[in-house]
PDB file of C-alpha atoms and ligand atoms in Angstrom:
ATOM      1  CA  MET A   1       2.766 -27.401  22.581  1.00  0.00           C
ATOM      2  CA  ASN A   2       0.620 -30.481  23.134  1.00  0.00           C
ATOM      3  CA  ARG A   3      -0.513 -31.415  19.597  1.00  0.00           C
ATOM      4  CA  ARG A   4      -3.583 -33.372  20.775  1.00  0.00           C
ATOM      5  CA  ILE A   5      -4.908 -30.421  22.791  1.00  0.00           C
ATOM      6  CA  ALA A   6      -4.100 -28.005  19.951  1.00  0.00           C
ATOM      7  CA  GLU A   7      -6.130 -30.077  17.496  1.00  0.00           C
ATOM      8  CA  LYS A   8      -9.135 -29.974  19.818  1.00  0.00           C
ATOM      9  CA  ALA A   9      -8.675 -26.321  20.766  1.00  0.00           C
ATOM     10  CA  GLN A  10      -8.601 -25.123  17.143  1.00  0.00           C
ATOM     11  CA  ARG A  11     -12.177 -26.343  16.738  1.00  0.00           C
ATOM     12  CA  TYR A  12     -13.326 -23.781  19.265  1.00  0.00           C
ATOM     13  CA  PHE A  13     -12.532 -20.782  17.090  1.00  0.00           C
ATOM     14  CA  THR A  14     -15.726 -19.418  15.566  1.00  0.00           C
ATOM     15  CA  THR A  15     -16.001 -18.113  12.006  1.00  0.00           C
ATOM     16  CA  GLY A  16     -18.348 -17.571   9.110  1.00  0.00           C
ATOM     17  CA  ILE A  17     -17.874 -19.504   5.863  1.00  0.00           C
ATOM     18  CA  SER A  18     -17.094 -18.002   2.489  1.00  0.00           C
ATOM     19  CA  LEU A  19     -17.690 -19.597  -0.841  1.00  0.00           C
ATOM     20  CA  VAL A  20     -14.570 -18.661  -2.791  1.00  0.00           C
ATOM     21  CA  THR A  21     -15.250 -18.647  -6.505  1.00  0.00           C
ATOM     22  CA  SER A  22     -12.711 -18.640  -9.312  1.00  0.00           C
ATOM     23  CA  SER A  23     -12.399 -19.320 -13.018  1.00  0.00           C
ATOM     24  CA  GLY A  24      -9.108 -20.536 -14.451  1.00  0.00           C
ATOM     25  CA  PRO A  25      -7.197 -23.615 -15.644  1.00  0.00           C
ATOM     26  CA  HIS A  26      -9.593 -25.860 -13.673  1.00  0.00           C
ATOM     27  CA  GLY A  27     -12.669 -24.141 -15.127  1.00  0.00           C
ATOM     28  CA  GLN A  28     -15.243 -22.370 -12.982  1.00  0.00           C
ATOM     29  CA  ASN A  29     -15.072 -23.383  -9.348  1.00  0.00           C
ATOM     30  CA  VAL A  30     -16.159 -22.839  -5.763  1.00  0.00           C
ATOM     31  CA  MET A  31     -14.503 -23.862  -2.482  1.00  0.00           C
ATOM     32  CA  ALA A  32     -15.486 -23.306   1.159  1.00  0.00           C
ATOM     33  CA  ALA A  33     -13.153 -21.213   3.312  1.00  0.00           C
ATOM     34  CA  GLU A  34     -13.720 -20.468   6.962  1.00  0.00           C
ATOM     35  CA  TRP A  35     -10.498 -18.441   7.096  1.00  0.00           C
ATOM     36  CA  THR A  36     -11.761 -15.355   5.320  1.00  0.00           C
ATOM     37  CA  MET A  37     -11.802 -11.804   6.625  1.00  0.00           C
ATOM     38  CA  GLN A  38     -11.704  -8.136   5.728  1.00  0.00           C
ATOM     39  CA  ILE A  39      -8.276  -6.772   6.660  1.00  0.00           C
ATOM     40  CA  SER A  40      -8.372  -3.115   5.497  1.00  0.00           C
ATOM     41  CA  TYR A  41     -11.077  -0.460   5.074  1.00  0.00           C
ATOM     42  CA  LYS A  42      -9.387   1.804   2.513  1.00  0.00           C
ATOM     43  CA  PRO A  43      -8.584   0.182   0.195  1.00  0.00           C
ATOM     44  CA  MET A  44     -10.997  -2.556   1.101  1.00  0.00           C
ATOM     45  CA  LEU A  45      -8.861  -5.692   1.263  1.00  0.00           C
ATOM     46  CA  ILE A  46     -10.068  -9.239   1.864  1.00  0.00           C
ATOM     47  CA  ALA A  47      -7.750 -12.059   2.957  1.00  0.00           C
ATOM     48  CA  VAL A  48      -8.519 -15.739   2.516  1.00  0.00           C
ATOM     49  CA  PHE A  49      -6.171 -18.517   3.570  1.00  0.00           C
ATOM     50  CA  ILE A  50      -6.089 -21.317   1.031  1.00  0.00           C
ATOM     51  CA  HIS A  51      -4.154 -24.595   0.854  1.00  0.00           C
ATOM     52  CA  GLU A  52      -1.945 -24.974  -2.179  1.00  0.00           C
ATOM     53  CA  GLY A  53      -3.335 -28.383  -3.125  1.00  0.00           C
ATOM     54  CA  SER A  54      -6.715 -26.895  -4.012  1.00  0.00           C
ATOM     55  CA  ALA A  55      -7.893 -26.242  -7.563  1.00  0.00           C
ATOM     56  CA  THR A  56      -8.996 -22.810  -6.332  1.00  0.00           C
ATOM     57  CA  PHE A  57      -5.403 -21.878  -5.439  1.00  0.00           C
ATOM     58  CA  GLU A  58      -4.198 -22.703  -8.943  1.00  0.00           C
ATOM     59  CA  ASN A  59      -7.116 -20.844 -10.543  1.00  0.00           C
ATOM     60  CA  ILE A  60      -6.433 -17.661  -8.523  1.00  0.00           C
ATOM     61  CA  LYS A  61      -2.674 -17.855  -9.060  1.00  0.00           C
ATOM     62  CA  LYS A  62      -3.250 -17.922 -12.816  1.00  0.00           C
ATOM     63  CA  THR A  63      -6.077 -15.387 -13.246  1.00  0.00           C
ATOM     64  CA  LYS A  64      -5.362 -13.059 -10.281  1.00  0.00           C
ATOM     65  CA  GLU A  65      -8.989 -12.639  -9.371  1.00  0.00           C
ATOM     66  CA  PHE A  66     -11.614 -14.357  -7.211  1.00  0.00           C
ATOM     67  CA  GLY A  67     -15.044 -13.947  -5.695  1.00  0.00           C
ATOM     68  CA  ILE A  68     -15.885 -14.006  -1.988  1.00  0.00           C
ATOM     69  CA  ASN A  69     -19.485 -15.019  -1.330  1.00  0.00           C
ATOM     70  CA  VAL A  70     -20.239 -14.981   2.389  1.00  0.00           C
ATOM     71  CA  SER A  71     -22.654 -17.812   2.991  1.00  0.00           C
ATOM     72  CA  SER A  72     -26.022 -17.364   4.650  1.00  0.00           C
ATOM     73  CA  GLU A  73     -27.755 -19.756   7.036  1.00  0.00           C
ATOM     74  CA  GLY A  74     -29.668 -21.541   4.269  1.00  0.00           C
ATOM     75  CA  GLN A  75     -26.504 -22.563   2.419  1.00  0.00           C
ATOM     76  CA  THR A  76     -25.108 -25.441   4.482  1.00  0.00           C
ATOM     77  CA  MET A  77     -25.419 -27.908   1.609  1.00  0.00           C
ATOM     78  CA  ALA A  78     -23.664 -25.553  -0.808  1.00  0.00           C
ATOM     79  CA  VAL A  79     -20.850 -25.215   1.768  1.00  0.00           C
ATOM     80  CA  ASN A  80     -20.653 -29.003   2.205  1.00  0.00           C
ATOM     81  CA  ILE A  81     -20.330 -29.487  -1.538  1.00  0.00           C
ATOM     82  CA  ALA A  82     -17.813 -26.646  -1.964  1.00  0.00           C
ATOM     83  CA  GLY A  83     -15.718 -27.863   0.983  1.00  0.00           C
ATOM     84  CA  GLY A  84     -16.165 -31.605   0.614  1.00  0.00           C
ATOM     85  CA  TYR A  85     -15.079 -32.105  -3.004  1.00  0.00           C
ATOM     86  CA  SER A  86     -12.407 -30.711  -5.275  1.00  0.00           C
ATOM     87  CA  ARG A  87     -12.937 -29.366  -8.786  1.00  0.00           C
ATOM     88  CA  ARG A  88     -10.430 -32.045  -9.768  1.00  0.00           C
ATOM     89  CA  GLU A  89     -13.140 -34.568  -8.792  1.00  0.00           C
ATOM     90  CA  ILE A  90     -16.426 -32.989  -9.912  1.00  0.00           C
ATOM     91  CA  ASP A  91     -17.768 -29.757 -11.362  1.00  0.00           C
ATOM     92  CA  LYS A  92     -19.292 -28.596  -8.060  1.00  0.00           C
ATOM     93  CA  LEU A  93     -21.116 -25.599  -9.484  1.00  0.00           C
ATOM     94  CA  LYS A  94     -23.109 -27.955 -11.736  1.00  0.00           C
ATOM     95  CA  VAL A  95     -24.374 -30.155  -8.878  1.00  0.00           C
ATOM     96  CA  LYS A  96     -28.128 -30.167  -9.311  1.00  0.00           C
ATOM     97  CA  GLY A  97     -30.192 -27.861  -7.133  1.00  0.00           C
ATOM     98  CA  PHE A  98     -27.652 -26.043  -4.973  1.00  0.00           C
ATOM     99  CA  PHE A  99     -26.090 -23.111  -6.795  1.00  0.00           C
ATOM    100  CA  GLU A 100     -27.695 -20.086  -8.403  1.00  0.00           C
ATOM    101  CA  PHE A 101     -25.680 -17.245  -9.802  1.00  0.00           C
ATOM    102  CA  LEU A 102     -25.497 -13.471  -9.868  1.00  0.00           C
ATOM    103  CA  SER A 103     -23.941 -11.806 -12.869  1.00  0.00           C
ATOM    104  CA  SER A 104     -20.284 -10.905 -12.243  1.00  0.00           C
ATOM    105  CA  ARG A 105     -19.435  -7.304 -13.050  1.00  0.00           C
ATOM    106  CA  LYS A 106     -15.654  -6.865 -13.006  1.00  0.00           C
ATOM    107  CA  ILE A 107     -14.196 -10.380 -12.857  1.00  0.00           C
ATOM    108  CA  LYS A 108     -14.726 -13.656 -14.714  1.00  0.00           C
ATOM    109  CA  SER A 109     -15.305 -15.784 -11.584  1.00  0.00           C
ATOM    110  CA  PRO A 110     -18.955 -16.739 -11.095  1.00  0.00           C
ATOM    111  CA  MET A 111     -20.765 -15.078  -8.158  1.00  0.00           C
ATOM    112  CA  ILE A 112     -23.224 -17.042  -6.020  1.00  0.00           C
ATOM    113  CA  ALA A 113     -26.771 -15.927  -5.251  1.00  0.00           C
ATOM    114  CA  GLY A 114     -28.375 -16.210  -1.802  1.00  0.00           C
ATOM    115  CA  CYS A 115     -25.269 -15.051   0.102  1.00  0.00           C
ATOM    116  CA  ILE A 116     -25.161 -12.271   2.690  1.00  0.00           C
ATOM    117  CA  VAL A 117     -22.197 -10.463   1.046  1.00  0.00           C
ATOM    118  CA  ASN A 118     -20.711 -10.812  -2.451  1.00  0.00           C
ATOM    119  CA  VAL A 119     -17.305  -9.295  -3.197  1.00  0.00           C
ATOM    120  CA  GLU A 120     -15.439  -9.342  -6.486  1.00  0.00           C
ATOM    121  CA  CYS A 121     -11.694  -9.204  -5.779  1.00  0.00           C
ATOM    122  CA  LYS A 122      -8.522  -8.538  -7.757  1.00  0.00           C
ATOM    123  CA  LEU A 123      -5.439 -10.258  -6.361  1.00  0.00           C
ATOM    124  CA  VAL A 124      -3.032  -7.959  -4.482  1.00  0.00           C
ATOM    125  CA  THR A 125      -0.602 -10.448  -2.969  1.00  0.00           C
ATOM    126  CA  MET A 126      -0.079 -14.074  -1.985  1.00  0.00           C
ATOM    127  CA  LYS A 127       2.114 -15.164   0.896  1.00  0.00           C
ATOM    128  CA  LYS A 128       2.732 -18.667   2.170  1.00  0.00           C
ATOM    129  CA  LEU A 129       2.265 -18.798   5.946  1.00  0.00           C
ATOM    130  CA  GLY A 130       2.643 -22.219   7.561  1.00  0.00           C
ATOM    131  CA  ASP A 131       0.607 -24.803   5.657  1.00  0.00           C
ATOM    132  CA  HIS A 132      -1.733 -22.299   3.941  1.00  0.00           C
ATOM    133  CA  THR A 133      -1.251 -19.301   1.670  1.00  0.00           C
ATOM    134  CA  MET A 134      -2.679 -15.909   2.505  1.00  0.00           C
ATOM    135  CA  VAL A 135      -4.429 -14.656  -0.620  1.00  0.00           C
ATOM    136  CA  VAL A 136      -5.239 -10.944  -0.403  1.00  0.00           C
ATOM    137  CA  GLY A 137      -7.639  -9.306  -2.817  1.00  0.00           C
ATOM    138  CA  ARG A 138      -8.818  -5.737  -3.341  1.00  0.00           C
ATOM    139  CA  ALA A 139     -12.588  -5.455  -3.452  1.00  0.00           C
ATOM    140  CA  VAL A 140     -13.641  -4.033  -6.815  1.00  0.00           C
ATOM    141  CA  THR A 141     -17.373  -4.451  -6.341  1.00  0.00           C
ATOM    142  CA  ILE A 142     -19.350  -5.407  -3.279  1.00  0.00           C
ATOM    143  CA  SER A 143     -23.011  -5.958  -2.510  1.00  0.00           C
ATOM    144  CA  TYR A 144     -24.992  -7.285   0.438  1.00  0.00           C
ATOM    145  CA  ASP A 145     -28.424  -8.619   1.269  1.00  0.00           C
ATOM    146  CA  GLU A 146     -29.711  -7.345   4.593  1.00  0.00           C
ATOM    147  CA  THR A 147     -32.546  -9.883   4.603  1.00  0.00           C
ATOM    148  CA  LYS A 148     -30.023 -12.730   4.956  1.00  0.00           C
ATOM    149  CA  LYS A 149     -28.355 -13.993   8.156  1.00  0.00           C
ATOM    150  CA  PRO A 150     -24.784 -15.355   8.195  1.00  0.00           C
ATOM    151  CA  LEU A 151     -23.941 -19.010   8.608  1.00  0.00           C
ATOM    152  CA  ILE A 152     -21.743 -19.578  11.680  1.00  0.00           C
ATOM    153  CA  TYR A 153     -19.108 -22.333  11.905  1.00  0.00           C
ATOM    154  CA  HIS A 154     -17.981 -23.675  15.250  1.00  0.00           C
ATOM    155  CA  SER A 155     -16.477 -27.020  16.359  1.00  0.00           C
ATOM    156  CA  GLY A 156     -17.096 -28.538  12.928  1.00  0.00           C
ATOM    157  CA  ARG A 157     -20.810 -27.701  12.948  1.00  0.00           C
ATOM    158  CA  TYR A 158     -23.042 -25.011  11.463  1.00  0.00           C
ATOM    159  CA  PHE A 159     -25.043 -22.578  13.569  1.00  0.00           C
ATOM    160  CA  ARG A 160     -27.433 -19.659  13.228  1.00  0.00           C
ATOM    161  CA  ILE A 161     -26.561 -16.319  14.749  1.00  0.00           C
ATOM    162  CA  GLY A 162     -28.212 -15.964  18.188  1.00  0.00           C
ATOM    163  CA  SER A 163     -29.836 -13.050  19.942  1.00  0.00           C
ATOM    164  CA  ILE A 164     -28.059  -9.747  20.553  1.00  0.00           C
ATOM    165  CA  ILE A 165     -26.156  -9.456  23.826  1.00  0.00           C
ATOM    166  CA  VAL A 166     -26.548  -5.903  25.045  1.00  0.00           C
ATOM    167  CA  PRO A 167     -23.382  -4.727  26.828  1.00  0.00           C
ATOM    168  CA  PHE A 168     -24.253  -4.269  30.467  1.00  0.00           C
ATOM    169  CA  ARG A 169     -24.839  -0.705  31.669  1.00  0.00           C
ATOM    170  CA  LYS A 170     -26.280   0.353  34.961  1.00  0.00           C
ATOM    171  CA  VAL A 171     -29.257   2.658  34.454  1.00  0.00           C
ATOM    172  CA  VAL A 172     -29.244   5.590  36.862  1.00  0.00           C
ATOM    173  CA  ASN A 173     -32.262   7.876  37.139  1.00  0.00           C
ATOM    174  CA  VAL A 174     -30.984  11.397  37.733  1.00  0.00           C
ATOM    175  CA  ASP A 175     -32.564  14.826  38.169  1.00  0.00           C
ATOM    176  CA  THR A 176     -32.783  17.309  35.308  1.00  0.00           C
ATOM    177  CA  VAL A 177     -29.846  19.449  36.514  1.00  0.00           C
ATOM    178  CA  THR A 178     -27.530  16.447  36.645  1.00  0.00           C
ATOM    179  CA  PHE A 179     -28.769  15.134  33.309  1.00  0.00           C
ATOM    180  CA  ASN A 180     -28.338  18.460  31.540  1.00  0.00           C
ATOM    181  CA  TRP A 181     -24.875  18.932  33.017  1.00  0.00           C
ATOM    182  CA  PHE A 182     -23.640  15.647  31.551  1.00  0.00           C
ATOM    183  CA  SER A 183     -25.442  15.944  28.233  1.00  0.00           C
ATOM    184  CA  ILE A 184     -23.800  19.357  27.691  1.00  0.00           C
ATOM    185  CA  GLN A 185     -20.424  17.722  28.396  1.00  0.00           C
ATOM    186  CA  ALA A 186     -21.282  14.967  25.879  1.00  0.00           C
ATOM    187  CA  LYS A 187     -21.782  17.474  23.022  1.00  0.00           C
ATOM    188  CA  ASN A 188     -24.164  15.062  21.226  1.00  0.00           C
ATOM    189  CA  LYS A 189     -21.726  12.156  21.511  1.00  0.00           C
ATOM    190  CA  PHE A 190     -23.384   8.731  21.854  1.00  0.00           C
ATOM    191  CA  VAL A 191     -21.108   7.863  24.779  1.00  0.00           C
ATOM    192  CA  LEU A 192     -19.368  10.417  26.985  1.00  0.00           C
ATOM    193  CA  LYS A 193     -16.056   9.218  28.398  1.00  0.00           C
ATOM    194  CA  CYS A 194     -15.032  10.659  31.745  1.00  0.00           C
ATOM    195  CA  VAL A 195     -11.982  10.065  33.891  1.00  0.00           C
ATOM    196  CA  GLY A 196     -12.545  10.768  37.554  1.00  0.00           C
ATOM    197  CA  LEU A 197     -11.364  10.437  41.111  1.00  0.00           C
ATOM    198  CA  ILE A 198     -13.078   8.542  43.909  1.00  0.00           C
ATOM    199  CA  ILE A 199     -12.282   9.523  47.468  1.00  0.00           C
ATOM    200  CA  LYS A 200     -14.436   7.852  50.099  1.00  0.00           C
ATOM    201  CA  SER A 201     -14.674   8.340  53.830  1.00  0.00           C
ATOM    202  CA  ASN A 202     -17.308   6.824  56.177  1.00  0.00           C
ATOM    203  CA  ASN A 203     -19.953   6.191  53.487  1.00  0.00           C
ATOM    204  CA  LYS A 204     -19.362   9.688  52.185  1.00  0.00           C
ATOM    205  CA  ILE A 205     -17.775  10.667  48.922  1.00  0.00           C
ATOM    206  CA  LEU A 206     -15.815  13.771  48.047  1.00  0.00           C
ATOM    207  CA  VAL A 207     -17.504  16.096  45.540  1.00  0.00           C
ATOM    208  CA  LEU A 208     -16.321  19.310  43.937  1.00  0.00           C
ATOM    209  CA  LYS A 209     -18.126  22.293  42.522  1.00  0.00           C
ATOM    210  CA  GLN A 210     -17.324  21.956  38.830  1.00  0.00           C
ATOM    211  CA  THR A 211     -17.371  25.618  37.764  1.00  0.00           C
ATOM    212  CA  LYS A 212     -18.150  28.984  39.327  1.00  0.00           C
ATOM    213  CA  ASN A 213     -21.513  29.233  37.543  1.00  0.00           C
ATOM    214  CA  THR A 214     -22.969  25.789  38.126  1.00  0.00           C
ATOM    215  CA  PRO A 215     -24.639  24.808  41.344  1.00  0.00           C
ATOM    216  CA  TYR A 216     -24.046  21.162  40.424  1.00  0.00           C
ATOM    217  CA  LEU A 217     -21.650  19.105  42.526  1.00  0.00           C
ATOM    218  CA  THR A 218     -19.951  15.956  41.326  1.00  0.00           C
ATOM    219  CA  ILE A 219     -16.822  13.898  41.909  1.00  0.00           C
ATOM    220  CA  PRO A 220     -13.668  15.455  40.419  1.00  0.00           C
ATOM    221  CA  PHE A 221     -13.628  14.382  36.792  1.00  0.00           C
ATOM    222  CA  THR A 222     -12.490  15.541  33.394  1.00  0.00           C
ATOM    223  CA  VAL A 223     -13.264  14.553  29.803  1.00  0.00           C
ATOM    224  CA  PRO A 224     -10.113  12.993  28.290  1.00  0.00           C
ATOM    225  CA  LYS A 225      -8.965  13.352  24.701  1.00  0.00           C
ATOM    226  CA  ARG A 226      -9.069  10.114  22.702  1.00  0.00           C
ATOM    227  CA  GLY A 227      -5.850   8.092  22.912  1.00  0.00           C
ATOM    228  CA  THR A 228      -4.387   9.930  25.909  1.00  0.00           C
ATOM    229  CA  LYS A 229      -3.318   8.022  29.007  1.00  0.00           C
ATOM    230  CA  TYR A 230      -6.167   8.533  31.449  1.00  0.00           C
ATOM    231  CA  SER A 231      -4.179   8.391  34.703  1.00  0.00           C
ATOM    232  CA  LYS A 232      -1.825  11.080  33.335  1.00  0.00           C
ATOM    233  CA  ILE A 233      -4.725  13.311  32.239  1.00  0.00           C
ATOM    234  CA  LEU A 234      -6.279  12.999  35.671  1.00  0.00           C
ATOM    235  CA  ASP A 235      -2.975  13.805  37.427  1.00  0.00           C
ATOM    236  CA  PHE A 236      -2.650  16.886  35.215  1.00  0.00           C
ATOM    237  CA  TYR A 237      -6.223  17.966  35.986  1.00  0.00           C
ATOM    238  CA  LEU A 238      -5.686  17.460  39.709  1.00  0.00           C
ATOM    239  CA  LYS A 239      -2.308  19.176  39.839  1.00  0.00           C
ATOM    240  CA  LYS A 240      -3.439  22.378  41.548  1.00  0.00           C
ATOM    241  CA  SER A 241      -6.439  20.939  43.373  1.00  0.00           C
ATOM    242  CA  GLY A 242      -4.758  19.412  46.423  1.00  0.00           C
ATOM    243  CA  LEU A 243      -5.929  15.943  45.335  1.00  0.00           C
ATOM    244  CA  SER A 244      -4.014  13.045  43.826  1.00  0.00           C
ATOM    245  CA  THR A 245      -4.464   9.446  42.666  1.00  0.00           C
ATOM    246  CA  ILE A 246      -3.285   6.571  44.828  1.00  0.00           C
ATOM    247  CA  ASN A 247      -2.546   4.007  42.135  1.00  0.00           C
ATOM    248  CA  ASP A 248      -2.874   3.200  38.435  1.00  0.00           C
ATOM    249  CA  THR A 249      -5.747   0.693  38.823  1.00  0.00           C
ATOM    250  CA  PRO A 250      -8.749   1.785  36.731  1.00  0.00           C
ATOM    251  CA  ILE A 251     -12.288   1.129  37.999  1.00  0.00           C
ATOM    252  CA  LEU A 252     -14.818   1.055  35.126  1.00  0.00           C
ATOM    253  CA  LYS A 253     -18.391   2.287  35.580  1.00  0.00           C
ATOM    254  CA  ARG A 254     -20.572   2.065  32.480  1.00  0.00           C
ATOM    255  CA  LEU A 255     -23.737   4.029  33.169  1.00  0.00           C
ATOM    256  CA  THR A 256     -26.842   5.138  31.331  1.00  0.00           C
ATOM    257  CA  LEU A 257     -28.145   8.349  32.854  1.00  0.00           C
ATOM    258  CA  LYS A 258     -31.900   8.648  32.520  1.00  0.00           C
ATOM    259  CA  ASN A 259     -34.132  11.673  32.973  1.00  0.00           C
ATOM    260  CA  LYS A 260     -37.773  11.359  31.879  1.00  0.00           C
ATOM    261  CA  LYS A 261     -37.471   9.869  28.372  1.00  0.00           C
ATOM    262  CA  LYS A 262     -33.942  11.111  27.672  1.00  0.00           C
ATOM    263  CA  ILE A 263     -30.818   9.012  28.110  1.00  0.00           C
ATOM    264  CA  GLN A 264     -27.070   9.706  28.021  1.00  0.00           C
ATOM    265  CA  ARG A 265     -24.482   6.932  28.119  1.00  0.00           C
ATOM    266  CA  ILE A 266     -21.393   7.600  30.207  1.00  0.00           C
ATOM    267  CA  ASN A 267     -18.262   5.498  30.579  1.00  0.00           C
ATOM    268  CA  PHE A 268     -16.441   6.510  33.725  1.00  0.00           C
ATOM    269  CA  VAL A 269     -12.872   5.410  34.316  1.00  0.00           C
ATOM    270  CA  LEU A 270     -12.212   6.077  37.984  1.00  0.00           C
ATOM    271  CA  PHE A 271      -9.063   6.035  40.070  1.00  0.00           C
ATOM    272  CA  GLU A 272      -8.918   5.947  43.822  1.00  0.00           C
ATOM    273  CA  GLY A 273      -7.591   9.171  45.250  1.00  0.00           C
ATOM    274  CA  ARG A 274      -6.576  11.003  48.393  1.00  0.00           C
ATOM    275  CA  ILE A 275      -6.400  14.538  49.712  1.00  0.00           C
ATOM    276  CA  LYS A 276      -2.840  15.863  49.707  1.00  0.00           C
ATOM    277  CA  SER A 277      -3.359  19.388  51.012  1.00  0.00           C
ATOM    278  CA  ASN A 278      -6.110  21.972  51.610  1.00  0.00           C
ATOM    279  CA  ILE A 279      -8.697  22.028  48.843  1.00  0.00           C
ATOM    280  CA  LYS A 280     -11.301  24.582  47.781  1.00  0.00           C
ATOM    281  CA  ASN A 281     -14.902  24.152  46.596  1.00  0.00           C
ATOM    282  CA  HIS A 282     -15.358  20.704  48.033  1.00  0.00           C
ATOM    283  CA  THR A 283     -17.764  18.908  50.307  1.00  0.00           C
ATOM    284  CA  TRP A 284     -18.519  15.348  51.449  1.00  0.00           C
ATOM    285  CA  LYS A 285     -21.829  13.746  50.455  1.00  0.00           C
ATOM    286  CA  PHE A 286     -23.596  10.568  51.473  1.00  0.00           C
ATOM    287  CA  SER A 287     -23.373   8.461  48.319  1.00  0.00           C
ATOM    288  CA  LYS A 288     -26.579   6.583  49.213  1.00  0.00           C
ATOM    289  CA  LEU A 289     -28.728   9.702  48.931  1.00  0.00           C
ATOM    290  CA  ASN A 290     -27.505  10.574  45.456  1.00  0.00           C
ATOM    291  CA  PRO A 291     -28.106   7.867  42.800  1.00  0.00           C
ATOM    292  CA  LEU A 292     -25.226   8.954  40.576  1.00  0.00           C
ATOM    293  CA  LEU A 293     -22.694   9.118  43.409  1.00  0.00           C
ATOM    294  CA  HIS A 294     -24.029   5.803  44.671  1.00  0.00           C
ATOM    295  CA  ALA A 295     -23.492   4.183  41.261  1.00  0.00           C
ATOM    296  CA  LEU A 296     -19.989   5.624  41.028  1.00  0.00           C
ATOM    297  CA  SER A 297     -18.820   4.641  44.457  1.00  0.00           C
ATOM    298  CA  ASN A 298     -20.183   1.064  44.664  1.00  0.00           C
TER     299      ASN A 298
HETATM  300  C1  FMN B   1     -16.506 -25.713   6.518  1.00  0.00           C
HETATM  301  C2  FMN B   1     -15.249 -25.773   5.703  1.00  0.00           C
HETATM  302  C3  FMN B   1     -14.314 -24.756   5.801  1.00  0.00           C
HETATM  303  C4  FMN B   1     -13.128 -24.797   5.058  1.00  0.00           C
HETATM  304  N1  FMN B   1     -12.232 -23.776   5.161  1.00  0.00           N
HETATM  305  C5  FMN B   1     -11.082 -23.811   4.422  1.00  0.00           C
HETATM  306  C6  FMN B   1     -10.171 -22.722   4.470  1.00  0.00           C
HETATM  307  O1  FMN B   1     -10.364 -21.713   5.159  1.00  0.00           O
HETATM  308  N2  FMN B   1      -9.055 -22.811   3.715  1.00  0.00           N
HETATM  309  C7  FMN B   1      -8.785 -23.895   2.926  1.00  0.00           C
HETATM  310  O2  FMN B   1      -7.750 -23.914   2.261  1.00  0.00           O
HETATM  311  N3  FMN B   1      -9.652 -24.937   2.848  1.00  0.00           N
HETATM  312  C8  FMN B   1     -10.787 -24.904   3.558  1.00  0.00           C
HETATM  313  N4  FMN B   1     -11.693 -25.933   3.457  1.00  0.00           N
HETATM  314  C9  FMN B   1     -11.398 -27.057   2.563  1.00  0.00           C
HETATM  315  C10 FMN B   1     -11.658 -26.739   1.092  1.00  0.00           C
HETATM  316  O3  FMN B   1     -12.919 -26.157   0.899  1.00  0.00           O
HETATM  317  C11 FMN B   1     -11.525 -28.051   0.314  1.00  0.00           C
HETATM  318  O4  FMN B   1     -10.199 -28.494   0.338  1.00  0.00           O
HETATM  319  C12 FMN B   1     -12.030 -27.982  -1.110  1.00  0.00           C
HETATM  320  O5  FMN B   1     -12.228 -29.296  -1.568  1.00  0.00           O
HETATM  321  C13 FMN B   1     -11.108 -27.285  -2.081  1.00  0.00           C
HETATM  322  O6  FMN B   1     -11.746 -27.260  -3.331  1.00  0.00           O
HETATM  323  P1  FMN B   1     -11.006 -27.075  -4.734  1.00  0.00           P
HETATM  324  O7  FMN B   1      -9.909 -28.101  -4.829  1.00  0.00           O
HETATM  325  O8  FMN B   1     -12.094 -27.347  -5.745  1.00  0.00           O
HETATM  326  O9  FMN B   1     -10.487 -25.709  -4.785  1.00  0.00           O
HETATM  327  C14 FMN B   1     -12.876 -25.911   4.192  1.00  0.00           C
HETATM  328  C15 FMN B   1     -13.827 -26.921   4.108  1.00  0.00           C
HETATM  329  C16 FMN B   1     -15.003 -26.868   4.851  1.00  0.00           C
HETATM  330  C17 FMN B   1     -16.013 -27.961   4.738  1.00  0.00           C
END
């Protein structure tokens, strides 16, 4: 690996910054740590990667507890102080004008006010990995402030969080019959996942009558169970139909079906198919005339 490129590249990772608090042989302390993350839901575990030369490391090793205070966008100076000096040099928490405290409930480490999340942690394990040590703590109390925004760290600089990027979905206006058909399939799920087959011929697309009782025609599709291999599920569904898939290349169509004021999100995973033998209940439709078929086939 080219060391020079690696040193530049590592600046392009993007993180938040935690203020890691502790209280031990070095007294009460705070350090900045960009390498902090939740690593388990139940139990809730937080990992922070700390260099062994820090006063914080020695404090945590001795007392087996620490605080994680996820910094908010107004705390750049607190982060600079916590990350720019060691407790061996100055008592950072006493620097005038930058730190206010919350009362700690289950640990002796101080907790910092004005953060977006505050977690009191009891040490679970420490493991040296490369030039840092992974320090894992179990959250014993946690609180958050939804009025605060996180501080973002990227290429050695601090940023605010930007605007939301809405994942792209094509909106398709459909008639009531089509809409109701899919919303029944969705069974109140936010997103309905469908795996289907696309067979095209001269601008037309093959559609099947889904059940005996519905007049509605759509491409052959089925609703897969979570975690099952989609191409296999589709092959199984198509087994007796006289249709089959051509290859294992998924085509993704993320749609929002709209009818009047109602919407239903659908994620189609489509495979190209062919007709193997005679099939029942089918017809060919011009995809251009039907907005849903058009969206699926283009
Ligand atoms: C923005 C920023 C992020 C940092 N992230 C980490 C980190 O994830 N792990 C680490 O060991 N040190 C990190 N540091 C460096 C420590 O905060 C620094 O060594 C600090 O002086 C240690 O304080 P202490 O000796 O009082 O514990 C970071 C520093 C800054 C400014």
